[in-house]
Amino acid sequence: MRVLKLVATLCAMLTGAETLSAGRVVAIADADTIVSATHKNRNYGSQDSLRIGNEVTEFTEGGILESRQRGFIRFDLSSIPAQATVTDAALTAFVLDPQMVGEGLHLFEAVAPWEELTVNWFTRPGTGSAMGTLVVSANSFVSFVSANFTALVQAWVSGTRPNHGLELRFHDELLTVASGVVVGDVRVRGRIADSLASREHADELLRPRLIVDYVIPEPATLALFAGVIPWVMRRSRRPTPR
């Protein structure tokens, strides 16, 4: 009887117990592009850079041309188990041609599907609230981490929100430069844009990445007791020595 109580106690101790298995996924962007408010019908999905910002041109004969350019980027996270708990998520990109060092690119959740080789300004997806700001540095890798972003990645992994990726937008699309340089018949008032390496860039190391750290809860294994419990049961059936 005492042996049976011991077995029952061991089983009760294991019930509901968990261990955590840690993992990391480094996902290279599986789709990225920009859309332009000037060339609204044009698609840029095959380019090796993402030029994001606002370029303002004033014509000396009159008129101003303003070109807003926004980026979209998406990562395939299907290799992460749906039951995983995301502990950290970091977006990493390489700045090729910074025009506004120290300025930022706002990150928004894209809330509708889009296709890399067909999306344009007219068909771009809507966006949710801002995740935060990616601060631009000259010719270097930049990284973005925030609690809101980690929560969004968690929702993508668990399937509670569809993964349509992110929109990148210059932090102040209305910003212009008061003075400018005359080139021919135009005065360039603002060349406010930053170029990031895209997934088509020749150097694979410079392509956008999403680094996700996660843990997976696993039931405590009974393997250690697989041989012990039968042995105990056999012992319990042996007659007591006289």
mmCIF file of C-alpha atoms in Angstrom:
data_model
loop_
_atom_site.group_PDB
_atom_site.id
_atom_site.type_symbol
_atom_site.label_atom_id
_atom_site.label_comp_id
_atom_site.label_asym_id
_atom_site.label_seq_id
_atom_site.Cartn_x
_atom_site.Cartn_y
_atom_site.Cartn_z
ATOM 1 C CA MET A 1 0.000 0.000 0.000
ATOM 2 C CA ARG A 2 2.815 2.387 0.830
ATOM 3 C CA VAL A 3 4.359 1.697 -2.583
ATOM 4 C CA LEU A 4 1.096 2.524 -4.345
ATOM 5 C CA LYS A 5 0.868 5.781 -2.394
ATOM 6 C CA LEU A 6 4.403 6.625 -3.539
ATOM 7 C CA VAL A 7 3.472 6.035 -7.163
ATOM 8 C CA ALA A 8 0.363 8.202 -6.786
ATOM 9 C CA THR A 9 2.425 10.985 -5.215
ATOM 10 C CA LEU A 10 4.944 10.923 -8.058
ATOM 11 C CA CYS A 11 2.177 11.144 -10.654
ATOM 12 C CA ALA A 12 0.524 14.028 -8.814
ATOM 13 C CA MET A 13 3.808 15.921 -8.680
ATOM 14 C CA LEU A 14 4.240 15.584 -12.440
ATOM 15 C CA THR A 15 0.695 16.563 -13.350
ATOM 16 C CA GLY A 16 0.726 19.999 -14.997
ATOM 17 C CA ALA A 17 4.480 20.441 -14.654
ATOM 18 C CA GLU A 18 6.188 22.121 -17.599
ATOM 19 C CA THR A 19 9.641 22.800 -18.984
ATOM 20 C CA LEU A 20 10.580 25.514 -21.462
ATOM 21 C CA SER A 21 12.395 24.847 -24.725
ATOM 22 C CA ALA A 22 14.031 27.974 -26.191
ATOM 23 C CA GLY A 23 14.445 28.737 -29.874
ATOM 24 C CA ARG A 24 15.437 31.488 -32.313
ATOM 25 C CA VAL A 25 14.407 32.160 -35.896
ATOM 26 C CA VAL A 26 16.238 34.600 -38.179
ATOM 27 C CA ALA A 27 13.796 35.274 -41.004
ATOM 28 C CA ILE A 28 14.896 37.138 -44.129
ATOM 29 C CA ALA A 29 12.115 39.208 -45.697
ATOM 30 C CA ASP A 30 10.036 37.121 -48.080
ATOM 31 C CA ALA A 31 8.438 40.222 -49.655
ATOM 32 C CA ASP A 32 9.321 43.936 -49.728
ATOM 33 C CA THR A 33 8.677 46.931 -51.957
ATOM 34 C CA ILE A 34 7.835 50.640 -51.966
ATOM 35 C CA VAL A 35 4.897 52.608 -53.312
ATOM 36 C CA SER A 36 5.074 56.168 -54.669
ATOM 37 C CA ALA A 37 2.495 58.964 -54.464
ATOM 38 C CA THR A 38 3.963 60.441 -57.651
ATOM 39 C CA HIS A 39 4.009 57.291 -59.783
ATOM 40 C CA LYS A 40 0.857 55.824 -58.315
ATOM 41 C CA ASN A 41 0.492 52.981 -60.810
ATOM 42 C CA ARG A 42 4.116 51.860 -60.684
ATOM 43 C CA ASN A 43 5.344 48.785 -58.847
ATOM 44 C CA TYR A 44 8.855 48.635 -57.378
ATOM 45 C CA GLY A 45 8.914 45.076 -56.081
ATOM 46 C CA SER A 46 12.002 43.961 -58.018
ATOM 47 C CA GLN A 47 14.318 46.772 -56.862
ATOM 48 C CA ASP A 48 17.333 46.050 -54.660
ATOM 49 C CA SER A 49 16.628 48.973 -52.324
ATOM 50 C CA LEU A 50 13.710 50.529 -50.484
ATOM 51 C CA ARG A 51 13.724 54.320 -50.842
ATOM 52 C CA ILE A 52 11.399 55.683 -48.177
ATOM 53 C CA GLY A 53 10.638 59.345 -47.492
ATOM 54 C CA ASN A 54 9.426 62.540 -49.094
ATOM 55 C CA GLU A 55 11.053 64.377 -52.004
ATOM 56 C CA VAL A 56 9.808 67.890 -52.767
ATOM 57 C CA THR A 57 10.645 69.665 -56.015
ATOM 58 C CA GLU A 58 9.684 73.294 -56.769
ATOM 59 C CA PHE A 59 9.644 74.307 -60.423
ATOM 60 C CA THR A 60 11.009 77.805 -61.141
ATOM 61 C CA GLU A 61 8.132 78.409 -63.556
ATOM 62 C CA GLY A 62 5.676 77.546 -60.821
ATOM 63 C CA GLY A 63 4.327 74.460 -59.162
ATOM 64 C CA ILE A 64 5.564 71.986 -56.583
ATOM 65 C CA LEU A 65 5.915 68.246 -57.001
ATOM 66 C CA GLU A 66 5.814 66.256 -53.790
ATOM 67 C CA SER A 67 6.664 62.547 -53.826
ATOM 68 C CA ARG A 68 5.856 60.475 -50.781
ATOM 69 C CA GLN A 69 7.353 56.989 -50.825
ATOM 70 C CA ARG A 70 6.442 54.299 -48.330
ATOM 71 C CA GLY A 71 7.905 50.850 -47.837
ATOM 72 C CA PHE A 72 6.264 47.504 -47.157
ATOM 73 C CA ILE A 73 7.982 44.431 -45.782
ATOM 74 C CA ARG A 74 6.796 40.979 -44.699
ATOM 75 C CA PHE A 75 8.415 37.941 -43.060
ATOM 76 C CA ASP A 76 7.436 34.273 -43.137
ATOM 77 C CA LEU A 77 7.201 33.052 -39.527
ATOM 78 C CA SER A 78 5.540 29.703 -40.245
ATOM 79 C CA SER A 79 8.565 27.803 -38.892
ATOM 80 C CA ILE A 80 7.750 28.994 -35.356
ATOM 81 C CA PRO A 81 5.261 26.703 -33.559
ATOM 82 C CA ALA A 82 1.901 28.370 -32.952
ATOM 83 C CA GLN A 83 2.070 27.542 -29.235
ATOM 84 C CA ALA A 84 5.384 29.381 -28.816
ATOM 85 C CA THR A 85 5.689 32.407 -26.554
ATOM 86 C CA VAL A 86 7.668 35.197 -28.237
ATOM 87 C CA THR A 87 10.129 36.744 -25.787
ATOM 88 C CA ASP A 88 11.821 39.194 -28.156
ATOM 89 C CA ALA A 89 11.473 40.398 -31.759
ATOM 90 C CA ALA A 90 13.931 42.676 -33.557
ATOM 91 C CA LEU A 91 13.689 44.105 -37.072
ATOM 92 C CA THR A 92 17.125 44.678 -38.599
ATOM 93 C CA ALA A 93 17.859 46.563 -41.829
ATOM 94 C CA PHE A 94 20.885 48.112 -43.537
ATOM 95 C CA VAL A 95 20.891 51.812 -44.488
ATOM 96 C CA LEU A 96 22.452 52.270 -47.938
ATOM 97 C CA ASP A 97 21.888 55.971 -48.590
ATOM 98 C CA PRO A 98 20.854 58.010 -45.560
ATOM 99 C CA GLN A 99 19.599 61.505 -46.382
ATOM 100 C CA MET A 100 18.386 62.290 -42.886
ATOM 101 C CA VAL A 101 20.744 60.725 -40.349
ATOM 102 C CA GLY A 102 19.210 60.676 -36.896
ATOM 103 C CA GLU A 103 15.689 60.975 -38.271
ATOM 104 C CA GLY A 104 13.280 58.085 -38.094
ATOM 105 C CA LEU A 105 11.048 55.768 -40.043
ATOM 106 C CA HIS A 106 7.718 54.970 -38.414
ATOM 107 C CA LEU A 107 6.607 51.332 -38.452
ATOM 108 C CA PHE A 108 2.938 50.445 -38.858
ATOM 109 C CA GLU A 109 1.157 47.111 -39.006
ATOM 110 C CA ALA A 110 -0.207 46.394 -42.491
ATOM 111 C CA VAL A 111 -3.791 45.206 -42.058
ATOM 112 C CA ALA A 112 -4.594 43.820 -45.514
ATOM 113 C CA PRO A 113 -2.904 41.496 -48.033
ATOM 114 C CA TRP A 114 -0.497 42.840 -50.667
ATOM 115 C CA GLU A 115 1.690 41.295 -53.344
ATOM 116 C CA GLU A 116 5.301 42.317 -53.819
ATOM 117 C CA LEU A 117 5.200 42.455 -57.633
ATOM 118 C CA THR A 118 1.798 44.093 -58.073
ATOM 119 C CA VAL A 119 1.097 46.486 -55.197
ATOM 120 C CA ASN A 120 1.171 50.219 -55.947
ATOM 121 C CA TRP A 121 0.013 53.450 -54.321
ATOM 122 C CA PHE A 122 -3.612 52.840 -55.251
ATOM 123 C CA THR A 123 -3.682 49.229 -54.012
ATOM 124 C CA ARG A 124 -1.504 49.603 -50.914
ATOM 125 C CA PRO A 125 -2.984 48.077 -47.734
ATOM 126 C CA GLY A 126 -4.317 50.072 -44.858
ATOM 127 C CA THR A 127 -2.366 50.285 -41.629
ATOM 128 C CA GLY A 128 -2.946 49.997 -37.918
ATOM 129 C CA SER A 129 -1.375 52.038 -35.146
ATOM 130 C CA ALA A 130 2.318 52.928 -35.142
ATOM 131 C CA MET A 131 4.679 50.363 -33.583
ATOM 132 C CA GLY A 132 7.469 52.874 -33.025
ATOM 133 C CA THR A 133 10.367 54.499 -34.850
ATOM 134 C CA LEU A 134 13.416 53.032 -36.576
ATOM 135 C CA VAL A 135 16.184 55.621 -36.155
ATOM 136 C CA VAL A 136 18.422 56.030 -39.221
ATOM 137 C CA SER A 137 22.213 55.802 -39.027
ATOM 138 C CA ALA A 138 24.729 56.325 -41.828
ATOM 139 C CA ASN A 139 25.745 53.217 -43.806
ATOM 140 C CA SER A 140 25.108 50.802 -40.984
ATOM 141 C CA PHE A 141 22.683 48.251 -39.618
ATOM 142 C CA VAL A 142 19.754 49.642 -37.684
ATOM 143 C CA SER A 143 17.495 47.651 -35.399
ATOM 144 C CA PHE A 144 14.013 48.168 -34.034
ATOM 145 C CA VAL A 145 12.689 46.587 -30.840
ATOM 146 C CA SER A 146 9.601 47.504 -28.815
ATOM 147 C CA ALA A 147 7.068 45.850 -26.562
ATOM 148 C CA ASN A 148 4.278 46.673 -29.035
ATOM 149 C CA PHE A 149 6.213 45.076 -31.871
ATOM 150 C CA THR A 150 6.955 41.933 -29.869
ATOM 151 C CA ALA A 151 3.253 41.675 -29.047
ATOM 152 C CA LEU A 152 2.382 42.009 -32.739
ATOM 153 C CA VAL A 153 4.847 39.268 -33.708
ATOM 154 C CA GLN A 154 3.337 37.076 -30.980
ATOM 155 C CA ALA A 155 -0.101 37.596 -32.534
ATOM 156 C CA TRP A 156 1.276 36.667 -35.971
ATOM 157 C CA VAL A 157 2.855 33.487 -34.586
ATOM 158 C CA SER A 158 -0.198 32.374 -32.613
ATOM 159 C CA GLY A 159 -2.532 33.200 -35.491
ATOM 160 C CA THR A 160 -4.698 35.700 -33.613
ATOM 161 C CA ARG A 161 -3.794 38.334 -36.227
ATOM 162 C CA PRO A 162 -3.015 37.715 -39.914
ATOM 163 C CA ASN A 163 0.589 38.413 -40.890
ATOM 164 C CA HIS A 164 0.475 41.107 -43.578
ATOM 165 C CA GLY A 165 3.797 42.592 -42.541
ATOM 166 C CA LEU A 166 4.726 46.214 -41.920
ATOM 167 C CA GLU A 167 4.570 49.616 -43.543
ATOM 168 C CA LEU A 168 7.594 51.933 -43.161
ATOM 169 C CA ARG A 169 6.902 55.646 -43.426
ATOM 170 C CA PHE A 170 9.093 58.728 -43.004
ATOM 171 C CA HIS A 171 8.397 60.216 -39.591
ATOM 172 C CA ASP A 172 7.206 63.536 -41.058
ATOM 173 C CA GLU A 173 5.985 63.233 -44.626
ATOM 174 C CA LEU A 174 5.071 66.923 -44.701
ATOM 175 C CA LEU A 175 8.588 68.091 -43.851
ATOM 176 C CA THR A 176 10.140 70.369 -46.497
ATOM 177 C CA VAL A 177 13.367 72.335 -46.795
ATOM 178 C CA ALA A 178 12.953 76.113 -47.061
ATOM 179 C CA SER A 179 16.045 76.711 -49.203
ATOM 180 C CA GLY A 180 17.169 74.647 -52.137
ATOM 181 C CA VAL A 181 19.499 74.291 -55.067
ATOM 182 C CA VAL A 182 18.435 75.286 -58.590
ATOM 183 C CA VAL A 183 19.111 72.544 -61.125
ATOM 184 C CA GLY A 184 17.985 73.578 -64.611
ATOM 185 C CA ASP A 185 14.383 74.694 -64.314
ATOM 186 C CA VAL A 186 13.714 73.175 -60.946
ATOM 187 C CA ARG A 187 14.639 73.951 -57.369
ATOM 188 C CA VAL A 188 15.073 70.874 -55.233
ATOM 189 C CA ARG A 189 13.606 71.911 -51.885
ATOM 190 C CA GLY A 190 13.775 68.637 -50.082
ATOM 191 C CA ARG A 191 15.510 65.358 -50.763
ATOM 192 C CA ILE A 192 14.251 63.691 -47.663
ATOM 193 C CA ALA A 193 14.512 59.965 -48.165
ATOM 194 C CA ASP A 194 16.478 57.016 -46.875
ATOM 195 C CA SER A 195 17.373 53.861 -48.777
ATOM 196 C CA LEU A 196 17.381 50.458 -47.109
ATOM 197 C CA ALA A 197 18.747 47.291 -48.699
ATOM 198 C CA SER A 198 15.865 45.129 -49.895
ATOM 199 C CA ARG A 199 15.603 41.349 -50.074
ATOM 200 C CA GLU A 200 16.774 41.549 -53.696
ATOM 201 C CA HIS A 201 20.095 43.141 -52.707
ATOM 202 C CA ALA A 202 23.136 41.266 -54.032
ATOM 203 C CA ASP A 203 24.704 41.042 -50.580
ATOM 204 C CA GLU A 204 22.576 38.581 -48.589
ATOM 205 C CA LEU A 205 23.969 39.866 -45.307
ATOM 206 C CA LEU A 206 22.385 43.287 -45.907
ATOM 207 C CA ARG A 207 18.865 42.034 -46.547
ATOM 208 C CA PRO A 208 16.149 42.852 -43.983
ATOM 209 C CA ARG A 209 15.825 40.367 -41.145
ATOM 210 C CA LEU A 210 13.400 39.677 -38.355
ATOM 211 C CA ILE A 211 15.039 37.953 -35.385
ATOM 212 C CA VAL A 212 12.539 36.216 -33.114
ATOM 213 C CA ASP A 213 13.390 34.578 -29.783
ATOM 214 C CA TYR A 214 10.760 32.303 -28.281
ATOM 215 C CA VAL A 215 10.092 29.541 -25.794
ATOM 216 C CA ILE A 216 7.819 26.510 -26.096
ATOM 217 C CA PRO A 217 6.126 25.077 -22.995
ATOM 218 C CA GLU A 218 6.487 21.294 -22.904
ATOM 219 C CA PRO A 219 4.898 18.800 -20.446
ATOM 220 C CA ALA A 220 7.444 17.373 -18.028
ATOM 221 C CA THR A 221 8.556 14.033 -19.385
ATOM 222 C CA LEU A 222 7.711 10.762 -17.674
ATOM 223 C CA ALA A 223 10.611 9.062 -19.378
ATOM 224 C CA LEU A 224 12.713 9.143 -16.228
ATOM 225 C CA PHE A 225 9.981 7.254 -14.417
ATOM 226 C CA ALA A 226 9.093 4.839 -17.226
ATOM 227 C CA GLY A 227 11.372 2.196 -15.774
ATOM 228 C CA VAL A 228 10.919 3.125 -12.133
ATOM 229 C CA ILE A 229 7.148 2.811 -11.865
ATOM 230 C CA PRO A 230 6.923 -0.761 -13.341
ATOM 231 C CA TRP A 231 9.724 -1.825 -11.017
ATOM 232 C CA VAL A 232 7.881 -0.374 -8.042
ATOM 233 C CA MET A 233 4.687 -2.109 -9.103
ATOM 234 C CA ARG A 234 6.492 -5.444 -9.386
ATOM 235 C CA ARG A 235 7.977 -4.952 -5.956
ATOM 236 C CA SER A 236 4.516 -4.263 -4.541
ATOM 237 C CA ARG A 237 3.264 -7.649 -5.756
ATOM 238 C CA ARG A 238 6.079 -9.647 -4.135
ATOM 239 C CA PRO A 239 5.131 -11.503 -0.956
ATOM 240 C CA THR A 240 6.478 -10.043 2.226
ATOM 241 C CA PRO A 241 9.305 -12.163 3.673
ATOM 242 C CA ARG A 242 8.422 -13.969 6.904
#
